[in-house]
Amino acid sequence: MTIPASRKLWLGYAVAMLWLFALLWPLLGIKPEGLEFADSFALWSTLALASAILLAFWQLKQHGVFDFVSRPAEAVSTVFSKATGRVPSWIWLVLVLAGALVFPLLTERYAQDVAISVLVYICLGLGLNVVVGMAGLLDLGYIAFYGVGAYTYALLSVHFGLSFWLSLPIAGAFSACAGCIIGYPTLRMRGDYLAIVTLGFGEIVRIVLNNWMSLTNGPNGILGIKPPGAYWWSDGKIEHIWLGSLEQFYYVILALAVCTVVAVYRLNHSRIGRAFEAVREDQTAAELMGVNTLGIKLLAYSLGAIFGGLAGAFFAARMRFVSPESFTFIESAMVLAMVVLGGMGSIPGVILGALALIALPEVFRGFELYRMFVFGGVMAVMMIFRPKGLWPAKRMGTRSEERD
Amino acid sequence: MREPILELKNVSAAYGRIKAIKDISLVVYPGEVVSIIGANGAGKSTTLMSISGVLPLTGGEIYYDGARIDGIAADLLPARGLCQVPEGRRIFPRLTVEENLDMGAFFRKDKAGIAHDMNRVFQLFPILLERRRQHGGTLSGGEQQMLAMGRALMSRPRLLLLDEPSLGLAPLIVQQIFRIIREINEADGVTVVLVEQNANLALQASTRGYVLETGNVVMEDEAGALLANPDIRKAYLGE
Ligand SMILES: Nc1ncnc2c1ncn2[C@@H]1O[C@H](COP(=O)(O)OP(=O)(O)OP(=O)(O)O)[C@@H](O)[C@H]1O
Ligand SMILES: [Mg+2]
């Protein structure tokens, strides 16, 4: 790197650090007792020093100072990636699945709890992925279907004593109906308008749950929801047991997540999935090819809603309690962030996105006060360096001449 | 007289308050190649979009195959054998060539027939066979035009509406495209309505032609007669 280029780099760095301070100080330095500089300055200088050192290292690397390390490392990594590339993908799948199966045996409650959340969000993310990633419909009220599923099971369990497994398809069906009811008037809109209207409907569902006292018990929520049941061999006879422990919940949601992955994968490779993509790419062209675009969008919307509803039913069983507070807009935003961060339309991407967005904040608990700050920073950095997501969908073409 | 395959009776259409076409009447008989020529903004694409049912009419009637089709949802027409290759090709950029072609046969269930037609498309456009795993958006302009035509042929049309197939293509590719238009007309018996800027080429490939000017049909005649007409030569053939 030449000297002027280097100067430009450091100038940019200085500006960035000033900007960071301008951002940091109001957060930390303005207190009821008065203004304070020492704390924020200490934190800022640590950050600045650390990043300056990193930047200097990077510059040295650009100059080739570390070639003696990176050359052999590169050789090793190409050999490694060649070796891993030769392993068929089903082996990776089996490994991941085996890891997921033994996970509760190796960890304690806290990790299992986080894992359950991750799996719930994987189901939600994959469902929303059908709507946003495949069909290209920006839905900001997706969590409404999660809520419909959760309340369906909650009410069926509390009032009719219906079992979880019977309620599961009913919750899916109710969510699909809700998807049709919301989708029919809204899906005629395109782009930004659709986003705003779905946002509105998401809030409407939450407000209805909050105010329909006679049915939903309003903000107090519904208590006493039963966990899933199962028949199990014990003491020489078959007995009915409740799957109430954390590990059992983990396996239930793992099964649900695996089913969701398989279903979304099959959908992705089906004719219908292709029609979703065609409508996303060019609605008029799809119509000219004989695709009923409103019908296809409605289908995508209600299929997505089904996955949300199933996850919702599980959520109700897991918490044994539901209240409208769990279905706020921030949850919709979170699920959407997973899809975008992971890579729209990509199943492994959405899984990674859910892992990153649920597990990372837990990892950052050490930062306490700055947890969300660090989290936001990491998100911003990831979107700058991987704008198409952590694991982008394969459907990204390069022009032929670029490839050759 | 033969029954027309397509007939427009006093068709008008508008975008909001802008009247794009006014009182257009035209007929197309089976087996014909009919071209519609006219300057930019004359309403050629609007006419095709109205026939395809994408744009609702503000007046008039459209008959296809003896039945009235205006007011029918656009997505039902390909199954009845009416398909359009829209202006600017509009292929699906992130689907592969093969998937694009499959989308053309979206409403069809006959697997054997689809495979047969796919072979026919590859026979007409060998380059598509070579590129069949490539994303549509990565094709060159000419290849995209071929893909768009192939995709429409996958619906096994009886009436094909082509909107400016020569747009932005090199002369050699244009000739190839026109040769194929003639071939699908003659060998496969597909009736073609051809919208073109390149009036010379279009009229040479056609049996009859219509001239559109600011949303009105101002002239209709045999293609040869239009080519010989001094007014047309002056206005559209650059003489
Ligand atoms: N979506 C639209 N909204 C509003 N006006 C439109 C729209 N599409 C076309 N128009 C107007 O309708 C008129 C006819 O347009 P049309 O696209 O049919 O012309 P054309 O004959 O196909 O022209 P070209 O040869 O340039 O493709 C034009 O005045 C155009 O500005
Ligand atoms: Mg046009």
XYZ file of C-alpha atoms and ligand atoms in Angstrom:
675
model
C 0.000 0.000 0.000
C 1.269 3.431 -0.891
C 1.710 6.271 1.589
C -1.225 8.433 0.334
C -3.549 5.437 0.466
C -2.396 4.738 3.985
C -2.930 8.353 4.977
C -6.457 8.214 3.626
C -7.117 5.068 5.592
C -5.981 6.564 8.880
C -7.869 9.765 8.216
C -11.024 7.732 7.731
C -10.234 5.869 10.895
C -9.871 9.083 12.859
C -13.206 10.352 11.595
C -14.841 7.050 12.497
C -13.436 7.227 16.014
C -14.640 10.792 16.497
C -18.060 9.704 15.323
C -17.970 6.793 17.749
C -17.182 9.147 20.584
C -20.002 11.442 19.579
C -22.267 8.427 19.736
C -20.860 6.951 22.918
C -20.671 9.988 25.116
C -24.376 10.856 25.199
C -25.071 7.211 26.045
C -22.686 7.025 28.971
C -21.810 10.544 30.005
C -25.166 12.239 30.484
C -26.367 11.351 33.945
C -28.965 12.767 36.300
C -26.135 14.046 38.513
C -24.610 15.988 35.674
C -22.252 15.509 32.772
C -19.388 13.104 33.055
C -16.478 12.458 30.734
C -14.075 10.105 32.481
C -16.072 6.879 32.068
C -16.941 7.272 28.452
C -13.445 8.503 27.634
C -11.886 5.457 29.262
C -14.099 3.078 27.306
C -13.635 5.028 24.113
C -9.845 5.066 24.372
C -9.774 1.299 24.965
C -11.912 0.774 21.877
C -9.852 3.214 19.833
C -6.561 1.655 20.881
C -7.781 -1.868 20.192
C -9.078 -1.004 16.758
C -5.954 1.016 15.934
C -3.808 -2.008 16.727
C -6.049 -4.211 14.592
C -5.867 -1.738 11.740
C -2.091 -1.540 12.000
C -1.855 -5.308 11.869
C -4.090 -5.373 8.844
C -1.887 -2.807 7.132
C 1.227 -4.810 7.914
C -0.493 -7.856 6.498
C -1.255 -5.940 3.321
C 2.456 -5.164 3.083
C 3.187 -8.864 3.285
C 4.957 -8.805 6.636
C 3.076 -11.914 7.719
C 3.532 -13.843 4.503
C 5.721 -16.371 6.258
C 2.693 -17.358 8.380
C -0.146 -16.891 5.937
C 1.360 -18.776 2.993
C 1.572 -22.128 4.799
C -1.737 -21.443 6.526
C -3.352 -20.828 3.152
C -1.920 -24.056 1.792
C -3.283 -25.950 4.770
C -6.711 -24.372 4.424
C -6.992 -25.125 0.686
C -6.093 -28.744 1.357
C -8.638 -28.782 4.147
C -11.416 -27.229 2.079
C -10.694 -29.633 -0.767
C -11.003 -32.514 1.654
C -14.234 -31.172 3.142
C -15.604 -30.433 -0.311
C -15.242 -34.089 -1.182
C -17.337 -35.196 1.780
C -20.909 -35.487 0.498
C -23.312 -33.017 2.018
C -25.487 -35.675 3.632
C -22.600 -36.514 5.947
C -22.575 -32.926 7.155
C -26.315 -33.140 7.657
C -25.974 -36.318 9.701
C -23.202 -34.743 11.772
C -25.243 -31.635 12.523
C -28.276 -33.723 13.372
C -26.242 -36.023 15.617
C -24.786 -32.975 17.344
C -28.283 -31.598 17.882
C -29.462 -34.955 19.252
C -26.739 -35.338 21.863
C -26.752 -31.646 22.766
C -28.946 -31.925 25.903
C -26.799 -34.777 27.236
C -23.729 -32.556 27.256
C -25.161 -29.294 28.523
C -27.079 -27.931 31.453
C -30.340 -26.047 31.802
C -29.236 -22.630 30.669
C -27.767 -23.835 27.394
C -30.798 -25.999 26.757
C -33.100 -23.086 27.354
C -31.186 -20.982 24.843
C -31.176 -23.890 22.393
C -34.952 -24.183 22.646
C -35.337 -20.491 21.825
C -32.961 -20.870 18.910
C -34.993 -23.767 17.539
C -38.274 -21.889 17.940
C -36.792 -18.975 16.051
C -35.439 -21.310 13.376
C -39.017 -22.471 12.769
C -40.226 -18.884 12.664
C -37.361 -17.752 10.470
C -37.928 -20.560 7.995
C -41.626 -19.754 7.864
C -40.979 -16.092 7.249
C -38.338 -17.091 4.734
C -41.062 -18.638 2.584
C -42.856 -15.294 2.529
C -39.944 -12.863 2.370
C -37.116 -14.886 0.865
C -38.944 -17.042 -1.642
C -42.017 -15.024 -2.547
C -40.406 -11.629 -1.915
C -43.285 -10.249 0.148
C -42.026 -7.994 2.905
C -44.061 -8.980 5.951
C -43.595 -6.914 9.101
C -46.411 -8.544 11.044
C -45.341 -12.151 10.866
C -45.410 -12.651 14.603
C -49.212 -12.386 14.492
C -49.339 -15.968 13.188
C -47.086 -17.103 16.007
C -49.622 -15.494 18.324
C -52.585 -17.117 16.599
C -50.916 -20.529 16.910
C -50.033 -19.968 20.556
C -53.521 -18.800 21.515
C -55.160 -21.594 19.533
C -53.350 -24.230 21.540
C -53.718 -22.298 24.786
C -57.509 -22.061 24.419
C -57.929 -25.621 23.171
C -55.825 -26.945 26.027
C -57.416 -24.899 28.800
C -61.067 -25.056 27.714
C -61.286 -28.402 25.970
C -58.301 -30.282 27.341
C -57.245 -31.109 23.819
C -53.788 -32.681 23.583
C -50.826 -30.838 22.119
C -50.431 -33.214 19.205
C -54.070 -32.876 18.188
C -53.939 -29.122 18.603
C -50.820 -28.763 16.507
C -52.521 -29.247 13.122
C -55.476 -27.162 14.315
C -53.123 -24.333 15.279
C -51.492 -24.614 11.841
C -54.885 -24.510 10.145
C -56.045 -21.499 12.158
C -52.865 -19.626 11.324
C -53.302 -20.473 7.649
C -56.855 -19.107 7.812
C -55.571 -15.978 9.512
C -52.974 -15.735 6.727
C -55.691 -15.907 4.080
C -57.882 -13.373 5.873
C -55.031 -10.905 6.277
C -53.465 -11.698 2.932
C -56.505 -11.429 0.708
C -56.953 -7.672 1.037
C -53.270 -6.817 1.509
C -51.410 -8.898 -1.037
C -52.636 -6.800 -3.934
C -50.235 -4.147 -2.779
C -46.619 -4.141 -3.674
C -43.387 -3.353 -1.871
C -43.462 -0.667 0.778
C -47.243 -0.530 0.965
C -47.448 -4.215 1.717
C -44.856 -3.832 4.488
C -46.840 -1.074 6.156
C -50.161 -2.864 5.898
C -48.761 -6.117 7.310
C -47.236 -4.105 10.127
C -50.702 -2.737 10.846
C -52.348 -6.147 10.789
C -49.690 -7.566 13.094
C -50.527 -4.881 15.616
C -54.268 -5.423 15.137
C -53.905 -9.083 16.061
C -51.962 -8.194 19.190
C -54.476 -5.518 20.203
C -57.382 -7.897 19.663
C -55.650 -10.458 21.890
C -55.149 -7.734 24.443
C -58.748 -6.522 24.488
C -60.927 -9.533 23.883
C -61.208 -10.158 27.603
C -63.891 -12.851 27.459
C -61.851 -15.063 25.142
C -58.197 -14.315 25.775
C -58.286 -12.937 29.316
C -56.635 -9.792 27.937
C -53.265 -8.662 29.212
C -53.379 -11.179 32.065
C -52.883 -13.966 29.593
C -53.862 -17.602 29.836
C -52.405 -19.861 32.489
C -52.348 -23.604 32.966
C -51.529 -24.798 29.464
C -50.562 -28.457 29.354
C -47.213 -29.628 28.007
C -47.222 -32.227 25.204
C -48.090 -35.750 26.256
C -46.667 -39.056 25.073
C -47.085 -42.768 25.627
C -44.037 -44.403 27.065
C -43.093 -47.905 28.109
C -42.450 -48.075 31.817
C -42.740 -50.814 34.427
C -43.913 -53.331 31.900
C -46.883 -51.351 30.625
C -47.541 -48.390 28.388
C -48.233 -45.232 30.313
C -49.190 -41.699 29.460
C -46.557 -39.170 30.535
C -46.160 -35.397 30.191
C -43.142 -34.187 28.272
C -42.565 -31.433 30.764
C -38.825 -31.384 31.318
C -36.457 -29.130 29.480
C -34.768 -31.941 27.547
C -38.126 -33.287 26.464
C -39.155 -29.855 25.234
C -35.864 -29.656 23.417
C -36.538 -32.871 21.533
C -40.089 -31.844 20.672
C -39.004 -28.539 19.171
C -36.045 -30.217 17.485
C -38.470 -32.590 15.769
C -40.669 -29.659 14.789
C -37.672 -27.747 13.435
C -36.468 -30.738 11.432
C -39.936 -31.182 9.938
C -39.996 -27.484 9.083
C -36.586 -27.693 7.398
C -37.662 -30.709 5.347
C -40.954 -29.082 4.375
C -39.331 -25.807 3.353
C -36.620 -27.656 1.437
C -39.192 -29.671 -0.495
C -41.191 -26.526 -1.153
C -38.091 -24.744 -2.375
C -37.460 -27.449 -4.946
C -41.048 -27.864 -6.052
C -42.936 -26.280 -8.880
C -44.809 -24.102 -6.416
C -41.536 -22.867 -4.949
C -40.381 -21.926 -8.415
C -43.613 -20.060 -9.003
C -42.987 -18.131 -5.757
C -39.642 -17.074 -7.121
C -41.033 -16.217 -10.521
C -43.623 -13.949 -8.932
C -40.910 -12.345 -6.839
C -38.696 -11.756 -9.871
C -41.302 -10.376 -12.242
C -44.955 -10.427 -11.392
C -46.245 -9.408 -14.796
C -44.084 -11.947 -16.599
C -45.298 -14.652 -14.229
C -48.878 -13.663 -14.960
C -48.196 -13.855 -18.689
C -46.919 -17.396 -18.128
C -50.212 -18.411 -16.569
C -49.396 -17.991 -12.893
C -52.266 -16.757 -10.761
C -50.129 -14.249 -8.913
C -52.578 -13.347 -6.166
C -53.245 -17.029 -5.517
C -49.543 -17.833 -5.383
C -48.837 -14.979 -2.998
C -51.724 -16.016 -0.808
C -50.367 -19.546 -0.795
C -46.887 -18.362 0.187
C -48.366 -16.163 2.878
C -50.507 -18.872 4.418
C -47.785 -21.534 4.164
C -45.490 -19.175 6.045
C -48.275 -18.601 8.543
C -48.624 -22.355 9.151
C -44.996 -22.663 10.219
C -45.442 -19.657 12.495
C -48.574 -21.193 13.979
C -46.891 -24.522 14.712
C -44.023 -22.747 16.446
C -46.592 -20.698 18.365
C -48.380 -23.806 19.642
C -45.072 -25.135 20.885
C -44.304 -21.817 22.536
C -47.585 -21.937 24.452
C -46.882 -25.498 25.597
C -43.343 -24.651 26.602
C -44.227 -21.537 28.615
C -47.532 -22.989 29.918
C -48.641 -19.384 29.680
C -49.401 -16.945 26.884
C -50.024 -13.235 26.943
C -50.164 -10.627 24.179
C -46.847 -9.171 25.299
C -44.963 -11.994 23.602
C -46.187 -10.956 20.178
C -45.028 -7.393 19.766
C -43.595 -5.796 16.666
C -40.062 -6.183 17.976
C -40.445 -9.950 17.628
C -41.462 -9.595 13.986
C -38.459 -7.366 13.432
C -36.218 -9.919 15.101
C -37.398 -12.767 12.892
C -37.057 -10.592 9.812
C -33.540 -9.660 10.890
C -32.681 -13.365 11.109
C -33.843 -13.962 7.573
C -31.994 -10.959 6.179
C -28.848 -11.529 8.215
C -28.711 -15.222 7.396
C -29.403 -14.834 3.712
C -32.836 -14.499 2.158
C -34.127 -17.692 0.638
C -31.386 -19.851 2.106
C -32.276 -22.526 4.663
C -28.804 -22.867 6.250
C -28.616 -19.086 6.186
C -31.802 -18.675 8.204
C -30.583 -21.288 10.693
C -27.313 -19.424 11.098
C -29.207 -16.155 11.386
C -31.364 -17.513 14.201
C -28.284 -18.858 15.951
C -26.513 -15.536 15.605
C -29.422 -13.388 16.763
C -30.454 -15.533 19.733
C -27.149 -16.985 20.844
C -24.956 -13.892 20.309
C -26.806 -11.652 22.781
C -26.384 -14.451 25.336
C -22.667 -14.595 24.607
C -22.464 -10.837 24.981
C -24.009 -10.933 28.433
C -20.492 -10.306 29.710
C -20.724 -6.796 28.289
C -23.774 -6.151 30.453
C -24.737 -2.541 29.901
C -23.239 -2.425 26.424
C -24.751 -5.719 25.324
C -27.190 -4.291 22.811
C -24.599 -1.771 21.683
C -22.062 -4.472 20.870
C -24.784 -6.571 19.330
C -25.848 -3.729 17.064
C -22.242 -3.103 16.102
C -21.717 -6.746 15.190
C -24.904 -6.729 13.106
C -23.828 -3.599 11.246
C -20.383 -5.034 10.556
C -21.863 -8.303 9.324
C -24.192 -6.508 6.948
C -21.298 -4.448 5.582
C -19.066 -7.425 4.935
C -21.741 -9.960 3.991
C -24.574 -7.917 2.506
C -26.234 -10.991 1.009
C -26.288 -12.743 4.363
C -24.111 -15.171 6.269
C -24.939 -18.038 3.930
C -26.461 -16.544 0.782
C -28.934 -18.538 -1.269
C -27.459 -20.160 -4.366
C -29.705 -18.194 -6.653
C -27.215 -15.442 -7.182
C -25.961 -15.300 -10.711
C -22.868 -13.685 -12.071
C -22.887 -12.669 -15.690
C -21.300 -15.232 -17.948
C -18.376 -13.041 -18.968
C -17.591 -12.329 -15.325
C -17.352 -15.981 -14.560
C -15.070 -16.960 -17.467
C -64.048 -16.242 -45.176
C -62.074 -18.009 -42.427
C -62.899 -17.411 -38.776
C -60.437 -14.971 -37.183
C -58.363 -16.327 -34.297
C -58.182 -12.878 -32.723
C -60.428 -9.906 -33.153
C -60.326 -6.526 -31.424
C -63.464 -4.386 -31.716
C -63.075 -0.700 -30.829
C -60.730 -1.429 -27.975
C -59.636 1.417 -25.702
C -57.363 1.272 -22.684
C -55.871 3.845 -20.355
C -53.315 4.241 -17.611
C -55.229 6.274 -15.084
C -56.330 9.342 -17.004
C -53.853 8.869 -19.873
C -55.700 7.261 -22.776
C -53.078 5.043 -24.380
C -55.161 3.409 -27.121
C -58.456 4.547 -28.607
C -60.951 2.532 -30.623
C -58.508 0.013 -31.981
C -59.950 -2.669 -34.239
C -57.918 -5.419 -35.761
C -58.295 -9.014 -36.895
C -55.818 -11.843 -37.107
C -56.553 -15.037 -39.033
C -55.084 -18.428 -38.175
C -51.657 -19.027 -39.646
C -50.913 -15.362 -40.258
C -48.013 -13.231 -39.156
C -49.484 -9.796 -38.493
C -47.222 -6.931 -37.580
C -48.110 -3.794 -35.684
C -45.749 -0.924 -36.377
C -45.610 2.574 -35.029
C -43.436 5.174 -33.366
C -42.434 5.173 -29.697
C -45.440 5.628 -27.484
C -47.941 4.823 -30.229
C -49.594 2.240 -27.992
C -48.241 -1.012 -29.412
C -47.231 -2.567 -26.099
C -50.452 -1.316 -24.550
C -52.416 -3.137 -27.241
C -50.616 -6.396 -26.520
C -51.029 -6.014 -22.759
C -54.751 -5.413 -23.248
C -55.055 -8.563 -25.353
C -53.186 -10.523 -22.674
C -55.566 -9.254 -20.028
C -52.903 -7.545 -17.940
C -54.409 -4.129 -18.611
C -58.191 -3.772 -18.196
C -60.061 -2.237 -21.124
C -61.980 0.997 -20.843
C -64.055 0.087 -23.863
C -64.495 -2.397 -26.677
C -64.372 -6.158 -26.957
C -61.710 -8.750 -27.623
C -62.526 -12.148 -29.136
C -60.106 -15.028 -29.196
C -61.013 -18.281 -30.863
C -64.611 -17.149 -31.151
C -64.997 -16.438 -27.414
C -64.876 -13.120 -25.649
C -61.745 -12.831 -23.522
C -61.668 -9.260 -22.246
C -62.263 -9.323 -18.519
C -60.818 -12.824 -18.170
C -57.881 -13.045 -15.744
C -54.548 -12.831 -17.557
C -53.248 -16.051 -16.041
C -55.983 -18.125 -17.673
C -55.050 -17.225 -21.249
C -51.821 -19.222 -21.695
C -53.790 -22.397 -21.025
C -56.049 -21.426 -23.913
C -53.104 -21.037 -26.251
C -52.533 -17.296 -26.118
C -49.106 -16.276 -24.903
C -47.050 -13.100 -24.983
C -43.322 -12.460 -25.077
C -43.273 -9.067 -23.387
C -41.170 -6.075 -24.316
C -37.725 -6.215 -22.749
C -37.939 -10.040 -22.536
C -38.638 -10.114 -18.776
C -37.160 -13.524 -18.167
C -36.721 -14.584 -14.531
C -33.108 -13.594 -13.877
C -32.472 -15.816 -10.872
C -34.031 -18.942 -12.256
C -31.905 -21.144 -14.466
C -32.614 -21.394 -18.177
C -34.262 -24.749 -17.632
C -36.415 -23.434 -14.787
C -37.410 -20.450 -16.890
C -38.587 -22.807 -19.598
C -40.432 -24.868 -16.993
C -42.235 -21.744 -15.850
C -43.574 -21.395 -19.380
C -45.278 -24.751 -18.937
C -46.490 -23.878 -15.450
C -50.157 -24.661 -16.045
C -49.437 -27.898 -17.927
C -49.520 -31.321 -16.320
C -48.483 -33.573 -19.241
C -44.879 -34.434 -18.366
C -44.179 -36.175 -21.664
C -45.541 -33.269 -23.678
C -43.472 -30.782 -21.673
C -40.307 -32.784 -22.237
C -41.100 -32.976 -25.934
C -41.629 -29.222 -26.190
C -38.461 -28.540 -24.233
C -36.561 -30.589 -26.802
C -38.202 -28.630 -29.576
C -37.112 -25.348 -27.925
C -33.553 -26.626 -27.604
C -33.679 -27.633 -31.245
C -34.751 -24.101 -32.225
C -32.260 -22.443 -29.871
C -29.288 -24.775 -29.381
C -27.503 -22.134 -27.313
C -30.141 -22.556 -24.579
C -29.306 -26.241 -24.277
C -25.683 -25.310 -23.708
C -26.651 -22.787 -21.057
C -29.483 -24.639 -19.436
C -28.008 -24.653 -15.920
C -27.058 -20.998 -16.072
C -29.127 -18.263 -14.427
C -31.335 -16.355 -16.832
C -29.904 -13.032 -15.723
C -26.417 -14.080 -16.756
C -27.365 -14.603 -20.407
C -26.540 -12.067 -23.084
C -29.337 -9.930 -24.495
C -29.784 -12.135 -27.543
C -29.803 -15.296 -25.491
C -32.359 -13.730 -23.165
C -34.601 -12.969 -26.119
C -34.306 -16.573 -27.225
C -35.088 -17.715 -23.709
C -38.133 -15.465 -23.558
C -39.400 -16.901 -26.832
C -38.587 -20.432 -25.748
C -40.412 -19.880 -22.486
C -43.512 -18.719 -24.330
C -43.301 -21.685 -26.717
C -43.321 -24.009 -23.710
C -46.979 -23.100 -23.203
C -47.649 -24.601 -26.658
C -49.321 -21.433 -27.940
C -51.574 -21.156 -30.945
C -51.317 -17.388 -30.940
C -48.018 -15.796 -29.975
C -47.723 -12.085 -29.255
C -44.170 -10.817 -29.721
C -43.268 -7.358 -28.440
C -40.142 -5.981 -30.111
C -38.103 -9.168 -30.353
C -35.284 -7.266 -32.081
C -34.892 -4.678 -29.323
C -31.236 -3.943 -28.690
C -29.883 -6.892 -30.634
C -27.101 -7.055 -33.209
C -28.240 -7.435 -36.856
C -27.020 -11.010 -37.096
C -28.993 -12.078 -34.015
C -32.036 -10.182 -35.280
C -31.932 -12.173 -38.520
C -31.678 -15.385 -36.573
C -34.645 -14.426 -34.384
C -36.747 -13.592 -37.435
C -35.799 -16.835 -39.123
C -37.079 -18.657 -36.069
C -40.278 -16.626 -35.983
C -40.926 -17.746 -39.542
C -40.089 -21.310 -38.633
C -42.473 -21.532 -35.687
C -45.124 -19.951 -37.868
C -44.635 -22.324 -40.783
C -43.524 -25.569 -39.127
C -45.478 -25.397 -35.872
C -48.445 -23.502 -37.251
C -48.322 -20.768 -34.609
C -50.137 -17.557 -35.488
C -47.970 -14.546 -34.676
C -48.693 -10.926 -33.835
C -45.464 -9.023 -34.151
C -44.850 -5.583 -32.686
C -41.764 -3.923 -34.071
C -39.819 -0.698 -34.345
C -37.875 -2.234 -37.175
C -40.736 -1.868 -39.658
C -38.799 -3.059 -42.661
C -37.859 -6.373 -41.150
C -41.251 -6.879 -39.525
C -43.207 -6.255 -42.710
C -40.954 -8.524 -44.722
C -41.708 -11.326 -42.275
C -45.452 -10.651 -42.183
C -48.539 -11.307 -44.212
C -50.348 -8.147 -43.106
C -49.619 -5.082 -41.064
C -51.284 -2.365 -38.976
C -49.853 1.082 -38.456
C -50.488 2.694 -35.064
C -50.211 6.399 -34.376
C -50.947 7.967 -30.966
C -53.288 5.203 -29.974
C -55.175 4.896 -33.270
C -54.936 2.515 -36.196
C -54.158 4.791 -39.124
C -53.562 2.183 -41.800
C -53.910 -1.525 -42.430
C -52.894 -3.488 -45.481
C -51.031 -6.431 -46.943
C -47.421 -6.318 -45.796
C -46.152 -5.910 -49.367
C -48.466 -2.986 -50.007
C -47.355 -1.246 -46.804
C -43.738 -1.766 -47.751
C -44.415 -0.142 -51.104
C -46.445 2.753 -49.667
C -44.447 5.990 -49.984
C -45.914 7.513 -46.792
C -44.918 4.470 -44.789
C -41.495 4.405 -46.350
C -41.026 8.011 -45.343
C -42.342 7.728 -41.815
C -41.105 4.318 -40.708
C -38.463 3.121 -43.092
C -36.347 6.248 -42.920
C -36.462 7.313 -46.529
N -47.505 2.056 -16.942
C -47.838 3.182 -17.587
N -48.340 4.231 -16.896
C -48.697 5.362 -17.530
N -48.570 5.559 -18.834
C -48.070 4.571 -19.586
C -47.678 3.332 -18.993
N -47.228 2.521 -19.970
C -47.321 3.223 -21.111
N -47.839 4.448 -20.880
C -48.123 5.474 -21.885
O -48.968 4.917 -22.856
C -48.599 5.315 -24.150
C -48.384 4.086 -25.023
O -47.299 3.334 -24.510
P -46.813 1.958 -25.137
O -45.863 1.357 -24.181
O -47.989 1.164 -25.515
O -46.055 2.455 -26.428
P -45.290 1.600 -27.514
O -45.995 1.812 -28.795
O -45.140 0.212 -27.069
O -43.897 2.338 -27.569
P -42.414 1.725 -27.725
O -42.205 1.473 -29.142
O -41.534 2.814 -27.226
O -42.361 0.488 -26.880
C -47.342 6.147 -23.981
O -47.731 7.513 -24.089
C -46.868 5.851 -22.603
O -46.264 6.982 -22.008
Mg -43.590 -0.940 -26.516
